[in-house]
Amino acid sequence: VTTVGVLPPDVRYVDAHCHIDLFADPTATMRSAREQAIAIVAMTNTPSVFRRMEQLACEFDNVFCALGLHPELVAERHRELPLFNELAAETAFIGEIGMDGAKGRAELPRQRRALDEMLAACRPGRKHILSVHSRRASADILEAIAPGFPGIVILHWFSGSLAQAQVAAERGWFFSVNLAMTRSQSGKTLISRLPRDRVLTESDGPILLSEGRRGGPADVVSVVEYLGAAWGVGREEAREQVLHNFERCLRASHASAP
Ligand SMILES: [Zn+2]
């Protein structure tokens, strides 16, 4: 496991948003990804599980552990924010954080306060790499993470408007796209508009996909295949582009490391 973001030289693919700790067998999932040369950014949903995720991943050089507090757990777990503040100095990777308006807007002010606190914890010392959830809250996220925020922002499974995507792209933000997006009309349209140098791949595993099977890191191979076709460049060039994009995120984070 690594928290500074050094990519093993043989890595070919990237899963920029995966919930390794929620798989029935996290070790087998990471081992299989290692065999397929897939680097993983392992999300955590609450600060109190970050250490456990680090332990799970300690023998894997392809897994980066991210510190998170999922927006849907903010109401229940906001008391863990001090722990987030403490751990933020130890890792370059943050996620899953963000806001979620799918169950109405009542929880958004509290989610926003928690997000503001977490973003403030990210400032000192280094540029963090953030995986951000924005379901039914894209405008809120564009407001919460101001232009000029000193970190690398990756919008995970973005489902806002094309205009909002353009604003995010102009700010230099990245987008991690998954298999579900390659199968929905809105996802396909979004992907066709994104600048290629801002696109990353993700599985969001082990979420249940529509066809009744769970997502996992290997999905990113199919996503890359889709991107190759959508961009008209073929699978290998798309794979290199996505890997290169992820390397740029790591380099930008490194350049600022204390
Ligand atoms: Zn997620």
PDB file of N, CA and C and ligand atoms in Angstrom, residues 17 19 43 45 70 96 133 156 204, ligand 1:
ATOM      1  N   HIS A  17     -11.957   4.734  -8.459  1.00  0.00           N
ATOM      2  CA  HIS A  17     -12.986   4.814  -7.406  1.00  0.00           C
ATOM      3  C   HIS A  17     -13.571   3.423  -7.189  1.00  0.00           C
ATOM      4  N   HIS A  19     -14.685   0.552  -3.882  1.00  0.00           N
ATOM      5  CA  HIS A  19     -14.859   0.323  -2.441  1.00  0.00           C
ATOM      6  C   HIS A  19     -14.346  -1.063  -2.071  1.00  0.00           C
ATOM      7  N   MET A  43     -11.612   3.667  -1.943  1.00  0.00           N
ATOM      8  CA  MET A  43     -12.406   4.612  -1.156  1.00  0.00           C
ATOM      9  C   MET A  43     -12.628   4.071   0.247  1.00  0.00           C
ATOM     10  N   ASN A  45     -15.638   4.976   3.398  1.00  0.00           N
ATOM     11  CA  ASN A  45     -16.863   5.748   3.600  1.00  0.00           C
ATOM     12  C   ASN A  45     -16.924   6.458   4.948  1.00  0.00           C
ATOM     13  N   HIS A  70     -18.483   9.517   3.381  1.00  0.00           N
ATOM     14  CA  HIS A  70     -19.495   9.547   2.327  1.00  0.00           C
ATOM     15  C   HIS A  70     -20.632  10.501   2.707  1.00  0.00           C
ATOM     16  N   GLU A  96     -14.414   8.536  -0.147  1.00  0.00           N
ATOM     17  CA  GLU A  96     -15.377   9.284  -0.924  1.00  0.00           C
ATOM     18  C   GLU A  96     -15.942  10.425  -0.101  1.00  0.00           C
ATOM     19  N   HIS A 133     -18.228  12.820  -4.899  1.00  0.00           N
ATOM     20  CA  HIS A 133     -19.593  12.380  -5.198  1.00  0.00           C
ATOM     21  C   HIS A 133     -20.472  13.630  -5.319  1.00  0.00           C
ATOM     22  N   HIS A 156     -16.530  11.807  -9.506  1.00  0.00           N
ATOM     23  CA  HIS A 156     -16.829  10.387  -9.677  1.00  0.00           C
ATOM     24  C   HIS A 156     -18.277  10.241 -10.154  1.00  0.00           C
ATOM     25  N   ASP A 204     -16.503   1.757  -9.225  1.00  0.00           N
ATOM     26  CA  ASP A 204     -17.423   1.960  -8.100  1.00  0.00           C
ATOM     27  C   ASP A 204     -17.853   0.621  -7.502  1.00  0.00           C
TER      28      ASP A 204
HETATM   29 ZN    ZN B   1     -18.537   5.207  -4.368  1.00  0.00          ZN
END
